[in-house]
Structures are given as C-alpha cells and as structure tokens.
Short mmCIF file of C-alpha atoms in Angstrom, two decimals:
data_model
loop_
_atom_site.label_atom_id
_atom_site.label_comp_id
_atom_site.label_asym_id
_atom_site.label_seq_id
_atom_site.Cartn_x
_atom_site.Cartn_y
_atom_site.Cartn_z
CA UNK I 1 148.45 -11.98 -41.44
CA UNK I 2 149.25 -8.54 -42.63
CA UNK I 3 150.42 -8.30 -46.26
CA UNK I 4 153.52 -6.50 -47.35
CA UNK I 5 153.22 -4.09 -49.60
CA UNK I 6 155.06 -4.86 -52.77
CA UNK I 7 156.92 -2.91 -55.38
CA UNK I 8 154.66 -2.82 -57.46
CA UNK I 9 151.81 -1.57 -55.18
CA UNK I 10 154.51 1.42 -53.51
CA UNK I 11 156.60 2.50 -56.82
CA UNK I 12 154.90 5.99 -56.61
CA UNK I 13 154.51 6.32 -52.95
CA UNK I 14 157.97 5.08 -51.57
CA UNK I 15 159.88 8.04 -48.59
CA UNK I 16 162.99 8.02 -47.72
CA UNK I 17 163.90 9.81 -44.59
CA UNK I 18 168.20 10.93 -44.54
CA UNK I 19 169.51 11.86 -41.27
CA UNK I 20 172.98 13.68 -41.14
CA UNK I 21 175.37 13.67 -39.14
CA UNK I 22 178.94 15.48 -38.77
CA UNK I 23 180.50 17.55 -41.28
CA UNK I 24 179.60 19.44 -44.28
CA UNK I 25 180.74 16.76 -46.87
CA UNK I 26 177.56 14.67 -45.21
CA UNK I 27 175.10 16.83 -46.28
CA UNK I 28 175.96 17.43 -49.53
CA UNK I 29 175.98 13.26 -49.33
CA UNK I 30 173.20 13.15 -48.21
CA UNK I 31 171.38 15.33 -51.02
CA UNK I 32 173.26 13.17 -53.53
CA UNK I 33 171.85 10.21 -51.88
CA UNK I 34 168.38 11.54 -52.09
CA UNK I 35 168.79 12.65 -55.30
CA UNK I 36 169.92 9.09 -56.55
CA UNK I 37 167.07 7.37 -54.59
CA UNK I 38 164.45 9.82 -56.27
CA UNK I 39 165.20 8.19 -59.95
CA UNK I 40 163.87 4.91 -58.52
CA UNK I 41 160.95 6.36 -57.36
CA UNK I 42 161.42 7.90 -53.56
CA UNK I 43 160.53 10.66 -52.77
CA UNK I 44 161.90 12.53 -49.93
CA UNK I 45 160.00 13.25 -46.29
CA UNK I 46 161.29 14.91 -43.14
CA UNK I 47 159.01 12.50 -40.83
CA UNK I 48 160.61 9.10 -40.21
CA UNK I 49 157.43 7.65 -39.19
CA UNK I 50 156.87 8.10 -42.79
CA UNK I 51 159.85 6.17 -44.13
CA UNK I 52 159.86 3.30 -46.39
CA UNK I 53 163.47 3.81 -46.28
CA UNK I 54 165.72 5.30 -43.31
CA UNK I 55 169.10 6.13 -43.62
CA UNK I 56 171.44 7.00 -41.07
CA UNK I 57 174.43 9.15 -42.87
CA UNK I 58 177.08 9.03 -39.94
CA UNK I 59 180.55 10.71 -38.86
CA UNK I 60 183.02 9.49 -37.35
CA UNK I 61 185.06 12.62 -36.15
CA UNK I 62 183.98 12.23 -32.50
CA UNK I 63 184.21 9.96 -29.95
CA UNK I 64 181.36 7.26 -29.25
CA UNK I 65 179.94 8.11 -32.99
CA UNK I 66 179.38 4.52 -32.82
CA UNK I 67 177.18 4.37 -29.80
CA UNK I 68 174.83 7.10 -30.97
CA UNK I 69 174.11 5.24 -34.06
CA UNK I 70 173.45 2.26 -32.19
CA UNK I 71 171.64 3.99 -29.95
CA UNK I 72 169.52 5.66 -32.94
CA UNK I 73 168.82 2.51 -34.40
CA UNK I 74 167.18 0.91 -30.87
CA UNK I 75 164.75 4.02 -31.52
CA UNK I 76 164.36 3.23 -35.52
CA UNK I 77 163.65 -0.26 -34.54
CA UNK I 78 160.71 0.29 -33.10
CA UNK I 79 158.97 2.53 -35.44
CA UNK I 80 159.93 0.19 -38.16
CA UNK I 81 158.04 -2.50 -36.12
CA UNK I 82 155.20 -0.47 -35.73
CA UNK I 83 155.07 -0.04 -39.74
CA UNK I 84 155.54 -3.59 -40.65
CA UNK I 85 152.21 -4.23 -38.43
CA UNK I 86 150.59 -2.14 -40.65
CA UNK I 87 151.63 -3.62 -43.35
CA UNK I 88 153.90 -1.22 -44.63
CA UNK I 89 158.04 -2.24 -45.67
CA UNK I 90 160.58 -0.46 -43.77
CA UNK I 91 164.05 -0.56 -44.93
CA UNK I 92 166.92 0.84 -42.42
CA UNK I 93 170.28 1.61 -43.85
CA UNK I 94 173.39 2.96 -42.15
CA UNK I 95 175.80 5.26 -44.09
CA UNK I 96 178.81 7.62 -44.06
CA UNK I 97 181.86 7.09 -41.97
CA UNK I 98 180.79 4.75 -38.77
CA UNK I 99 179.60 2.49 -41.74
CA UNK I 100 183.16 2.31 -43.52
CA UNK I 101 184.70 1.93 -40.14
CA UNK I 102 182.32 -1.14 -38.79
CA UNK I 103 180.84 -2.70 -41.96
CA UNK I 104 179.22 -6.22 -41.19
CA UNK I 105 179.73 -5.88 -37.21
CA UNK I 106 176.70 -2.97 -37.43
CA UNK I 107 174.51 -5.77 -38.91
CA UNK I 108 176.01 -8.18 -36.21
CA UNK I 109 175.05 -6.06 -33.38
CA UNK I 110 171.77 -4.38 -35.21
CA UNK I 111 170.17 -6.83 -36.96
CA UNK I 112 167.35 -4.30 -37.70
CA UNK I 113 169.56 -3.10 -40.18
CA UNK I 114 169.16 -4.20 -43.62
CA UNK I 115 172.08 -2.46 -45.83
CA UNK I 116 175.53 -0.97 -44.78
CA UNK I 117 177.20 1.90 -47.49
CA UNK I 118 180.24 3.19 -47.41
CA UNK I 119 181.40 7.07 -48.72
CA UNK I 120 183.08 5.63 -51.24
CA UNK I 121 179.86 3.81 -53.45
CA UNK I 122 177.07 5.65 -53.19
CA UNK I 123 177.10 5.75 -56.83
CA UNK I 124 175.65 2.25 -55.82
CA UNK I 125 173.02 3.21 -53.61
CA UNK I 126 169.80 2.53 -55.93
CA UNK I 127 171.23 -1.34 -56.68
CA UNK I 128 172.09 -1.59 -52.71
CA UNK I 129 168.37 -0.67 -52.06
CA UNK I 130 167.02 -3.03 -54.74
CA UNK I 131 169.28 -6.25 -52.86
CA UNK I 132 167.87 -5.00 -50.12
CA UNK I 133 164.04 -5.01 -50.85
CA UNK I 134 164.64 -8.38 -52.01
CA UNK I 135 165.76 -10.00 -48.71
CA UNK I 136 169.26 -9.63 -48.61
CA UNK I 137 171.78 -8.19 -46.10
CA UNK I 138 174.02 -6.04 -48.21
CA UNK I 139 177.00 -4.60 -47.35
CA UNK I 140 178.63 -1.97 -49.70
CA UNK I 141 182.08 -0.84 -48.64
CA UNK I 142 184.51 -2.01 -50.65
CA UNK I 143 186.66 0.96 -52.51
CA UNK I 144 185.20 1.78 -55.82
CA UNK I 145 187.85 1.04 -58.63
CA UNK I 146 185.69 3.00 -61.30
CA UNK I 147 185.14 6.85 -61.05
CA UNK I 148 182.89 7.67 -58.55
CA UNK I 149 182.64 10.96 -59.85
CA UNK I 150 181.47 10.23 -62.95
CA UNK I 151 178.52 8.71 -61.24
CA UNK I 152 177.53 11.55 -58.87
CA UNK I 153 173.45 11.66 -59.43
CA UNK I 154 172.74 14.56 -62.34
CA UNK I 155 176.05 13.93 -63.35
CA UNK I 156 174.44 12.91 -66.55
CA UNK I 157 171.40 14.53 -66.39
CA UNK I 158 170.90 18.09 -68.02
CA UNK I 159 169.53 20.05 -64.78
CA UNK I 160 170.05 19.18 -60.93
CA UNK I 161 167.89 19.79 -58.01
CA UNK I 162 168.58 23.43 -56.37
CA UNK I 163 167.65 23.18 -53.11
CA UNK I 164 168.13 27.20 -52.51
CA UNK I 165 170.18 29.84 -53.44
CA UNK I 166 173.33 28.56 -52.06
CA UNK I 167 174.92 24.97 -52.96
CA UNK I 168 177.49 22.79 -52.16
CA UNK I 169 179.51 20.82 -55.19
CA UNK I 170 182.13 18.23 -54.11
CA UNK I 171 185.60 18.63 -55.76
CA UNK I 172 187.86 16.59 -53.89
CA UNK I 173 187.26 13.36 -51.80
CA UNK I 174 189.66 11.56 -49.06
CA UNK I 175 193.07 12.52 -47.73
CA UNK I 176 196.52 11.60 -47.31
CA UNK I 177 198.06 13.90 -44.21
CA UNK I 178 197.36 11.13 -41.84
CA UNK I 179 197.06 13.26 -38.80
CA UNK I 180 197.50 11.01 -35.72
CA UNK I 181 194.39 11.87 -34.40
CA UNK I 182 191.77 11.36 -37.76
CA UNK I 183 189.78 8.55 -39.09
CA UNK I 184 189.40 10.31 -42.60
CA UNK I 185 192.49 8.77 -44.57
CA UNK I 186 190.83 5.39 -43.22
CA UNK I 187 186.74 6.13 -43.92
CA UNK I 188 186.99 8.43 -46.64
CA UNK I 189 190.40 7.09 -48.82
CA UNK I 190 193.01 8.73 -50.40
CA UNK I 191 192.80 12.05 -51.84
CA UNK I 192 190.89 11.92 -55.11
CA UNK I 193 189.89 14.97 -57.28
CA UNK I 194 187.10 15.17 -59.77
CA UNK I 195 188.26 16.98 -63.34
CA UNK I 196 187.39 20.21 -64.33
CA UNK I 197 185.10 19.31 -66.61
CA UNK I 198 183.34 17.53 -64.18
CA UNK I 199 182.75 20.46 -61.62
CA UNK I 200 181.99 23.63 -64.24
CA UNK I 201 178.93 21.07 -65.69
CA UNK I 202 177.89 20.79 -62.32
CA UNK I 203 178.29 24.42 -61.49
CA UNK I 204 176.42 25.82 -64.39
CA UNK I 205 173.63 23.10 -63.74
CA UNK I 206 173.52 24.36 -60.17
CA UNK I 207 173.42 28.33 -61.62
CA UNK I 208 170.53 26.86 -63.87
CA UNK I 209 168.58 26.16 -61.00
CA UNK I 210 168.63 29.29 -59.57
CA UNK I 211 171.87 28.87 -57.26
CA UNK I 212 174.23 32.36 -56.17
CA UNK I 213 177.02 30.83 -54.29
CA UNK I 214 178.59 27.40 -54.40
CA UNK I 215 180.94 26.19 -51.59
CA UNK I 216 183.48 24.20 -52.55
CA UNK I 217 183.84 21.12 -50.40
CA UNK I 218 186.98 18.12 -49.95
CA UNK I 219 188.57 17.01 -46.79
CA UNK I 220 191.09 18.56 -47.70
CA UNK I 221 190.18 20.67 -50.71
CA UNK I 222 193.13 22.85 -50.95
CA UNK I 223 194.71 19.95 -52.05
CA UNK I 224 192.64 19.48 -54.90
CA UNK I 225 194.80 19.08 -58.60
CA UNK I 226 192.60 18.22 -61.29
CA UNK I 227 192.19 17.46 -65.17
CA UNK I 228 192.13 20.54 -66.88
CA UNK I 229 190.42 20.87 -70.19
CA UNK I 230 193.80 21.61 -71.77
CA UNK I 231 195.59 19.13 -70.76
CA UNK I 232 197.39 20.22 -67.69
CA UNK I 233 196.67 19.27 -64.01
CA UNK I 234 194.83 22.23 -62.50
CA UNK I 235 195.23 23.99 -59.14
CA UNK I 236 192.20 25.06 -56.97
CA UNK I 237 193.51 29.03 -57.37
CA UNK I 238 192.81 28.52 -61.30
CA UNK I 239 189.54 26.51 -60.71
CA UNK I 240 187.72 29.24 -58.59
CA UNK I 241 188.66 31.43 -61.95
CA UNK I 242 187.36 29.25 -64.29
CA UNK I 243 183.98 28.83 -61.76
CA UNK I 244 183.45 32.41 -61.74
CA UNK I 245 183.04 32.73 -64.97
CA UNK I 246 179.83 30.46 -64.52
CA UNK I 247 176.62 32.66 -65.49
CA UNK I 248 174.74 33.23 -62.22
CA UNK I 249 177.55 32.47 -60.03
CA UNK I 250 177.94 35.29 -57.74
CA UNK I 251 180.10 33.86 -54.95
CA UNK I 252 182.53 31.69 -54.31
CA UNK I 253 183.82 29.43 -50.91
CA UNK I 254 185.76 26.57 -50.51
CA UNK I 255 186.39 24.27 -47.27
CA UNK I 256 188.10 22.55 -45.08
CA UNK I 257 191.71 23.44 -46.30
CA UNK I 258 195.34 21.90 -44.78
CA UNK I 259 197.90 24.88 -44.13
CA UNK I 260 200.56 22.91 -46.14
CA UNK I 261 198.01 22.96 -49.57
CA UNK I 262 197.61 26.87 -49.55
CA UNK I 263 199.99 27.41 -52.61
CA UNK I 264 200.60 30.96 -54.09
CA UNK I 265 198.22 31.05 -56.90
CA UNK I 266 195.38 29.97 -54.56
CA UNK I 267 196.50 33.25 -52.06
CA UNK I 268 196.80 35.20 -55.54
CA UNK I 269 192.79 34.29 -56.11
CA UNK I 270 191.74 35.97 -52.93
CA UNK I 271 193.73 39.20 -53.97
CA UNK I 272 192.59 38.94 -57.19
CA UNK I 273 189.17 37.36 -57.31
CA UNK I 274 185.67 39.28 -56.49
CA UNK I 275 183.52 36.04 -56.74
CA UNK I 276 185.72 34.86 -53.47
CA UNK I 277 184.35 35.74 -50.51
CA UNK I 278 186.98 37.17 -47.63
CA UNK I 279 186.31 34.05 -45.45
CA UNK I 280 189.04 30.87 -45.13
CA UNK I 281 188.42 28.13 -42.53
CA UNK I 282 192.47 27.08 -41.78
CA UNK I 283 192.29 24.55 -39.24
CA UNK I 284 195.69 24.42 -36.96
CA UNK I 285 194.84 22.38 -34.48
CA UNK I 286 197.42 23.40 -31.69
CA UNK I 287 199.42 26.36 -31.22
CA UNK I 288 202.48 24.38 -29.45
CA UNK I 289 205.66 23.00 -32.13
CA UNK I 290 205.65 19.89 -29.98
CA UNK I 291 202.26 18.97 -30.03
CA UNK I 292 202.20 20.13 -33.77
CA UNK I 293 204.18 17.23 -35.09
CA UNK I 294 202.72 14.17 -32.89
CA UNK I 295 199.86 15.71 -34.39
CA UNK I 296 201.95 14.94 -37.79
CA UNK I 297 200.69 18.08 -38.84
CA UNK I 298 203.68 19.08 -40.43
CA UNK I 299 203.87 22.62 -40.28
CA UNK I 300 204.96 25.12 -37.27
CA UNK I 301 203.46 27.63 -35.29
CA UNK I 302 205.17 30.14 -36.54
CA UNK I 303 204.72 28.80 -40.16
CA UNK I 304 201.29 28.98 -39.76
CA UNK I 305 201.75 32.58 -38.62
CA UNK I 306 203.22 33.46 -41.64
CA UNK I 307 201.42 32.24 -43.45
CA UNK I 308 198.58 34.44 -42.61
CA UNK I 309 200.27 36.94 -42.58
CA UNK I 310 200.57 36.54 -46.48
CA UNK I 311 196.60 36.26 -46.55
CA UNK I 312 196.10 39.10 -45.00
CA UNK I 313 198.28 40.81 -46.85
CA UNK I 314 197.17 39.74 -50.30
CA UNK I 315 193.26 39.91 -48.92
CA UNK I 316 193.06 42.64 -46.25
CA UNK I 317 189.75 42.35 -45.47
CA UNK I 318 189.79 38.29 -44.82
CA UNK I 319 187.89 36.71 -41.68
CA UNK I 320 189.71 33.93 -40.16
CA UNK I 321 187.92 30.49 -38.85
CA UNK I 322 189.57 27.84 -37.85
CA UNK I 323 189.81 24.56 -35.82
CA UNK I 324 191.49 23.13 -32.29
CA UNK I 325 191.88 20.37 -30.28
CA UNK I 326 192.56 20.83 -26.48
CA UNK I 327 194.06 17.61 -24.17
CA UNK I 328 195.73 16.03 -26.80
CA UNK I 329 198.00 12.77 -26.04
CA UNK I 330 200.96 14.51 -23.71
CA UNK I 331 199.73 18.12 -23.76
CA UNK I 332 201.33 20.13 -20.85
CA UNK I 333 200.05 23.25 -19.61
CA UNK I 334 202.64 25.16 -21.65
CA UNK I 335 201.52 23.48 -24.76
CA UNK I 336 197.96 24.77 -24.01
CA UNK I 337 199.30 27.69 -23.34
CA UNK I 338 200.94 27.74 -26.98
CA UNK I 339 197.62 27.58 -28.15
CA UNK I 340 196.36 30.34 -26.22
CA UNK I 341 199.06 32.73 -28.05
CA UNK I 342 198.00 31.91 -31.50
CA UNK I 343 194.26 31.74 -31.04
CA UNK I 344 195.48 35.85 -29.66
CA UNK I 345 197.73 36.77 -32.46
CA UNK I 346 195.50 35.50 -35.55
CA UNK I 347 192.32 36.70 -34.27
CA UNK I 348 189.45 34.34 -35.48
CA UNK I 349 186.00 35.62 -36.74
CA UNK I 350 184.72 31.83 -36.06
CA UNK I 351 186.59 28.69 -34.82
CA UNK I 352 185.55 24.87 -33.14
CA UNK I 353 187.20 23.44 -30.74
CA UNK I 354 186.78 20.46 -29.69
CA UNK I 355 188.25 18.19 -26.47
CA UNK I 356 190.21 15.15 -28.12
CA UNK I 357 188.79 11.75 -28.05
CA UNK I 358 190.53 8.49 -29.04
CA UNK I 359 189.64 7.27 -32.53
CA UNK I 360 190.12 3.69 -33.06
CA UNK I 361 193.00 2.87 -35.14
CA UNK I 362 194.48 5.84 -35.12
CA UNK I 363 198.00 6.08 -33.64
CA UNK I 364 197.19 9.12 -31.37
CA UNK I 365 195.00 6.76 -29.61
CA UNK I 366 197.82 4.42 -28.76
CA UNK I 367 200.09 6.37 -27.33
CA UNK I 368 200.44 7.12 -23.43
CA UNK I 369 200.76 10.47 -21.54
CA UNK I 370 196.08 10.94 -22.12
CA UNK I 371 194.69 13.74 -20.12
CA UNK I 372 192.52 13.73 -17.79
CA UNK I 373 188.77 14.35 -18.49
CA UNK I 374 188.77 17.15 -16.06
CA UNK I 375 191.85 18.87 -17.75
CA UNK I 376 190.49 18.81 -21.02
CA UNK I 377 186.89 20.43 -20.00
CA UNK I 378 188.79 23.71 -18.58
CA UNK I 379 191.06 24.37 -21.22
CA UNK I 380 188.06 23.63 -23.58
CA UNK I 381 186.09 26.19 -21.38
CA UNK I 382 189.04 28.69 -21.32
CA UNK I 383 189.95 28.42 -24.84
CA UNK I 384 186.07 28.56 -26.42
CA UNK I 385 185.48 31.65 -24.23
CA UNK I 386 188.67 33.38 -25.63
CA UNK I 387 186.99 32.66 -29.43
CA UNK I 388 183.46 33.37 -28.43
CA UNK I 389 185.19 37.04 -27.61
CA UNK I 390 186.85 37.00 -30.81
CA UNK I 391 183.64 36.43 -32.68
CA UNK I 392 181.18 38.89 -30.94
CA UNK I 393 184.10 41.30 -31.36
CA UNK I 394 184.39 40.79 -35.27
CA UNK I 395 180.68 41.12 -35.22
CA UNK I 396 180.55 44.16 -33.47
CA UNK I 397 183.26 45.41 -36.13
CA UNK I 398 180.63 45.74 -38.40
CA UNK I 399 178.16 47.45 -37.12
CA UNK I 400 177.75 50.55 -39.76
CA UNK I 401 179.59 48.68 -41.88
CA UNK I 402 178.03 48.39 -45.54
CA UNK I 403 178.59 45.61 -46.79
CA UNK I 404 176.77 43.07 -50.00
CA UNK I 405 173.93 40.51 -49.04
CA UNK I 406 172.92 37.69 -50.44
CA UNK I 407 168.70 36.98 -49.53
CA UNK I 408 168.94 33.44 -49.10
CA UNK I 409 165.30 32.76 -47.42
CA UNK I 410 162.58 34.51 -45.44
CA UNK I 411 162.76 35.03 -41.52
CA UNK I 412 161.10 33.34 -38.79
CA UNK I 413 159.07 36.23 -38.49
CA UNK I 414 156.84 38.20 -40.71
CA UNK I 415 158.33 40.63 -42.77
CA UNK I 416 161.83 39.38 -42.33
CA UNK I 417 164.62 38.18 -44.80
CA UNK I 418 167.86 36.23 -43.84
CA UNK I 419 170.95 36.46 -46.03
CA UNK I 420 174.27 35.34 -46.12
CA UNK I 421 177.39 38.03 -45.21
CA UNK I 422 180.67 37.45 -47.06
CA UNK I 423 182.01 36.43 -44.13
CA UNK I 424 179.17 33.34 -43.81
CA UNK I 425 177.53 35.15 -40.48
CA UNK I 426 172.81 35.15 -40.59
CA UNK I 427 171.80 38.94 -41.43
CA UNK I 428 168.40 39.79 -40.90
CA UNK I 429 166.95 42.57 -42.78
CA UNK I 430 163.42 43.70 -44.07
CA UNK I 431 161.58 41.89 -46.91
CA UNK I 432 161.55 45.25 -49.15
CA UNK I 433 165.27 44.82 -49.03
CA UNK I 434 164.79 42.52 -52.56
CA UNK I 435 164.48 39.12 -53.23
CA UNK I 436 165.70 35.60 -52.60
CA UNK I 437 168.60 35.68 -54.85
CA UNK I 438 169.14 38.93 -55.01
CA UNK I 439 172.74 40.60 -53.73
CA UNK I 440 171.85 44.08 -52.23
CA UNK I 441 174.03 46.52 -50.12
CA UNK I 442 172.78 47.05 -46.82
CA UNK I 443 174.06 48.68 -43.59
CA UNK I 444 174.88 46.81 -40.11
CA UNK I 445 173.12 47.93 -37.66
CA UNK I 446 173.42 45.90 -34.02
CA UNK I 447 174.56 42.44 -33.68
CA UNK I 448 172.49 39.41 -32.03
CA UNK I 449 173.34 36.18 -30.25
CA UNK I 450 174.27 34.27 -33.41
CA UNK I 451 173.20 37.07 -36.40
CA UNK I 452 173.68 40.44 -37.32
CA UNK I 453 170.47 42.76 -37.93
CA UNK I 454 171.04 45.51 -41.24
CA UNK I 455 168.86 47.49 -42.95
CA UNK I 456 168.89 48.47 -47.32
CA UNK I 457 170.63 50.89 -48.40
#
C-alpha cells in the first residue's frame, strides 16, 4: 500500500498550481491566493502535474462557465489519481465566481473536489486548505462579516511580492447596478471599498518592490468612496492624487468603470493628472435607449455621448475601450443598428464584444423575445469587424508618433524589449532602448498584428 505523504514529510516541498479564468479582478485573486498559500509553506509551479494543491479560480461572465470547470476537473481527476499512486497528496479546490454561484452542488457532481471558496473569503484560504488536508469537505462561501480587506495577504507584512514592473491593487469589490444581464451583484456582493489607508500602504509596498504602474481594479471601480485619512469619504479622482504621490509610481490606470460613477473630479484628474494614463475602458453595452434600460443600465445613448464628449474635452488625447453585447433579450435590427452608430461616433482604440448568453438567476434570462443563435453570430461578426477597424486605425495613428515607454520585459526574440504604451497597446523596441523599469521616449515606427514596433529616441 502506498503511503501518503504527510505534513510533516512535504512542509518545504508543497506546489500549488492557480489557474485563472475571466476577468482581471481573477488574477490579481489569484496572486493574492498564492501569496497567502506561500506563508504556509507552498510554493508556486506552473506544471499541474506538479501540484500538491490545484485550484481552479473561475468566472462566471459567460455562458456554460460551469461546464468548462466541470469539464476541467474530469481532466484534474486523473492526474490527481496518477499522484496519489505515487504516493503523493493532491488537493483540488475550485474558486472565484462558478464557486459562489454552485457551492456544495460542485462537490455533489465532482466529488474529486476537496474545498469550494468563494470571492468573498479568501482571507480564509490557508485554514480552508488545512480542513482540507485533514479529510474534510469544506465549503467556504458564506459572506465575510469582518473586513476582508484588512486581511488581503502582505496587508500586514512590510514588503509584497512584485511580480514585474506593472501591478494590480484591488480598491473596490462587488456591485450594486444590477444589470439584467450580470451575475456580479450575486458572486461578488455589494459594492465594498477598501480605505485609503489601506491602498497607499499597498501602493508604496508595491513601488518598494520595484513596481512603475499600478492598475486600479473594482467591478465597478468608479464607484469607489473610501475612508480618507482626514476623516472624509474619498472619491477615486482624489485617490489617483494621493497615489501619485507614491515614490516610484510612474503611472496610473483604473478599470472597469460604470458611465453613471464618472463624477467631475474624477474627469478633472485626467485633465489634470500626468501619472494617468490617456486610456478609460467605459463599457456601454448597447447603443439603442430601449435596449439600454432592460439592460437597467440607466443611462442613454446620448448621455453616454456626452459624456465623452466631456473626456475628451478635459483629456484630448484619451483612447477609448469599451464593452458590448449583441442579441440581447428583444433586440431588433434597429436596436443593433443603434449600436452600430455609437461604436461610429465614439471611435474605440480597443473594445469586447461579446454575443449574450443567459446567466442563471438573472432576470434578463427570464424574459422572452431571445435571439436566435444565428442572429447573434452576424451582428457579432459585423460589429467586431467595425472595432477591429477602429483599432488598427488608432494604431496606425501613431506611427511617427513619439510617445513615453515603459520596458516592462524582454522580447521573444533576442535583442528585443516589450513595453507598455499609455494607451496599454505591446511596443517592441531594441534592448539598448534602457531597462526594465525604465520610461524612455521612443518613436512609432509600423504597427503589427497585435503590437506596435518603435525605436529610442
């Protein structure tokens, strides 16, 4: 009989292998979660056949989200089988969003699985594990009444692990629009923002470690109002200020903002702010009224309009990304058609679009009037070859263009460094350009399939 290996014997040897999935609030989850894991001992590998521990960090944005992880886990079963042969303990754990939204019913139907966590108590993660290597199936998805924040990994801890020259640093968690069509109010809570306090510590532990630019990240972080040192409830516009003045911060990004959060002070910042970069992702959605408010979006068309008109005006040289839905519950041809229009008139450096799919639970996929399959896959086709003309033409806009670079990490081939525009797009440029970390001016020259190629100036 093959022994497992205990505790004891693994303390200093124990992987854990994260797979993400979905959004950019995962990842920086999933670095948390690694980072948590690593004070008890794991260290981190990118083979799973390597894993003591696996966990799946899920979304749940898309339709069959749920099949794919069940579908993952079939695989995962049988490498974990393979291990325990060998006499090796394999944990498999199932996080994110698909684990908020089916809790016990993914140990139910995957009884490989040996621990379910929710977004809301990772803070919890290391105990979870600990239940877990003891025999039990755990289950963590209860709402945390205490402040997750306050428990973020390195939250306490004088320095945090840089994993580059570019971070993310939650600020704002959960969401309280209730669009008709998103799981997130149900998966991720209501909004909740961490205090100032919280997020400069953070920030200057992240500049410590050798970090440039730090993206702010919520699901809806425009909406973020937080403790201020003094007292008063804070706006995001005055938080990027404070941030800034972070030694080693360079740049500045936040994401994924809600057109009825972008207040004047926060406009005022990109006018007034160099540390901001000229790029906003402002997710509409739909360009038609109607389908606008089953959407429960709760703005216009035309308020959106004008609304960017304002940005523009107060930050000239702003890029535009954004976010759609095609075939939505009762969309007509004209409504598509609405769309069309304001995809033309804004002009977007970088969008997604996506074909809706039915979310369980929320009220969009109750109601009648769905389109057909087929209807949804040509506007999707019309609509992402409109954008995909947008973008190569904002690329090409550049070309000669001088603009500032951040070297974020060497090329795929020799010589070659790849840094970061202001407006988020891969430039490729020689390694005499400087260093990673550095900021240096350089000079578009040609664009590529999904970068832009510059030389120093």
């Amino acid at each position: 009989m093959n022994r497992i290996v205990t505790d004891k014997d693994t303390a200093a040897a124990r992987k854990v292998f994260v797979k993400t999935y979905g959004c950019q609030m995962n990842v920086y989850d999933s670095q948390r979660m690694a980072d948590a894991l690593a004070a008890e001992g794991y260290v981190a590998t990118e083979a799973i056949e390597d894993a003591d521990l696996v966990l799946l960090n899920t979304c749940h944005i898309r339709e069959k989200a749920a099949e794919k992880v069940y579908s993952e886990l079939g695989r995962i079963r049988g490498i974990k089988a393979e291990r325990e042969q060998a006499g090796r303990e394999t944990l498999i754990g199932v996080a994110g969003c698909v684990a908020q939204a089916e809790g016990e019913e993914i140990i139910r139907r995957a009884p490989v699985v040996d621990l379910v966590i929710g977004p809301q108590t990772y803070h919890r993660l290391p105990d979870v594990v600990k239940k877990a290597r003891a025999g039990a199936k755990v289950v963590e998805t209860e709402y945390a009444i205490e402040d997750k924040f306050a428990h973020l990994p390195g939250q306490q801890a004088k320095a945090v692990r840089a994993r580059g020259v570019t971070a993310f640093l939650t600020v704002q968690e959960g969401c309280d629009k209730f669009c008709t069509f998103c799981v997130v109010p149900y998966t991720r809570g209501s909004e909740v923002s961490r205090p100032v306090s919280q997020i400069v510590d953070e920030a200057r532990r992240l500049a410590d470690a050798g970090v440039r630019e730090i993206t702010l990240l919520g699901q809806n972080v425009n909406a973020w109002h937080g403790a201020g040192p003094d007292g008063r409830e804070w706006g995001l516009g005055e938080l990027l200020f404070k941030l800034a003045e972070v030694p080693g911060v360079a740049r500045l990004r936040y994401t994924t903002s809600h057109p009825r959060d972008m207040d004047d002070a926060l406009i005022a910042a990109h006018r007034d702010l160099k540390a901001l970069m000229p790029y906003l992702h402002l997710p509409v959605q739909s360009g038609s009224d109607r389908i606008l408010k089953a959407m429960n979006r709760k703005h216009t068309a035309a308020e959106y309009l004008q609304l960017i008109e304002r940005i523009r005006t107060a930050q000239p040289d702003i890029a535009m990304s954004g976010d759609f839905i095609v075939g939505f519950p009762g969309e007509s041809d004209a409504d598509f058609a609405d769309t069309m229009t304001i995809v033309r008139e804004v002009g977007y450096a970088q969008a997604f679009s996506f074909k809706y799919s039915p979310r369980p639970g929320t009220p969009a996929s109750e109601r009648g009037e769905q389109v057909a399959e087929a209807v949804k896959n040509e506007r999707l086709q019309e609509l992402q070859a409109l954008l995909t003309k947008q973008q190569h033409a904002f690329a090409e806009s550049l070309v000669g263009r001088e603009i500032d670079l951040l070297l974020e990490k060497h090329g795929r081939h020799a010589g070659q460094l790849i840094g970061r525009s202001p407006w988020l797009q891969p430039v490729i440029v020689d390694e005499n350009a400087g260093g990673i970390g550095d900021i240096v001016p350089v000079r578009i020259t040609r664009t590529g399939a999904n970068s832009l190629f510059a030389e120093g100036v």
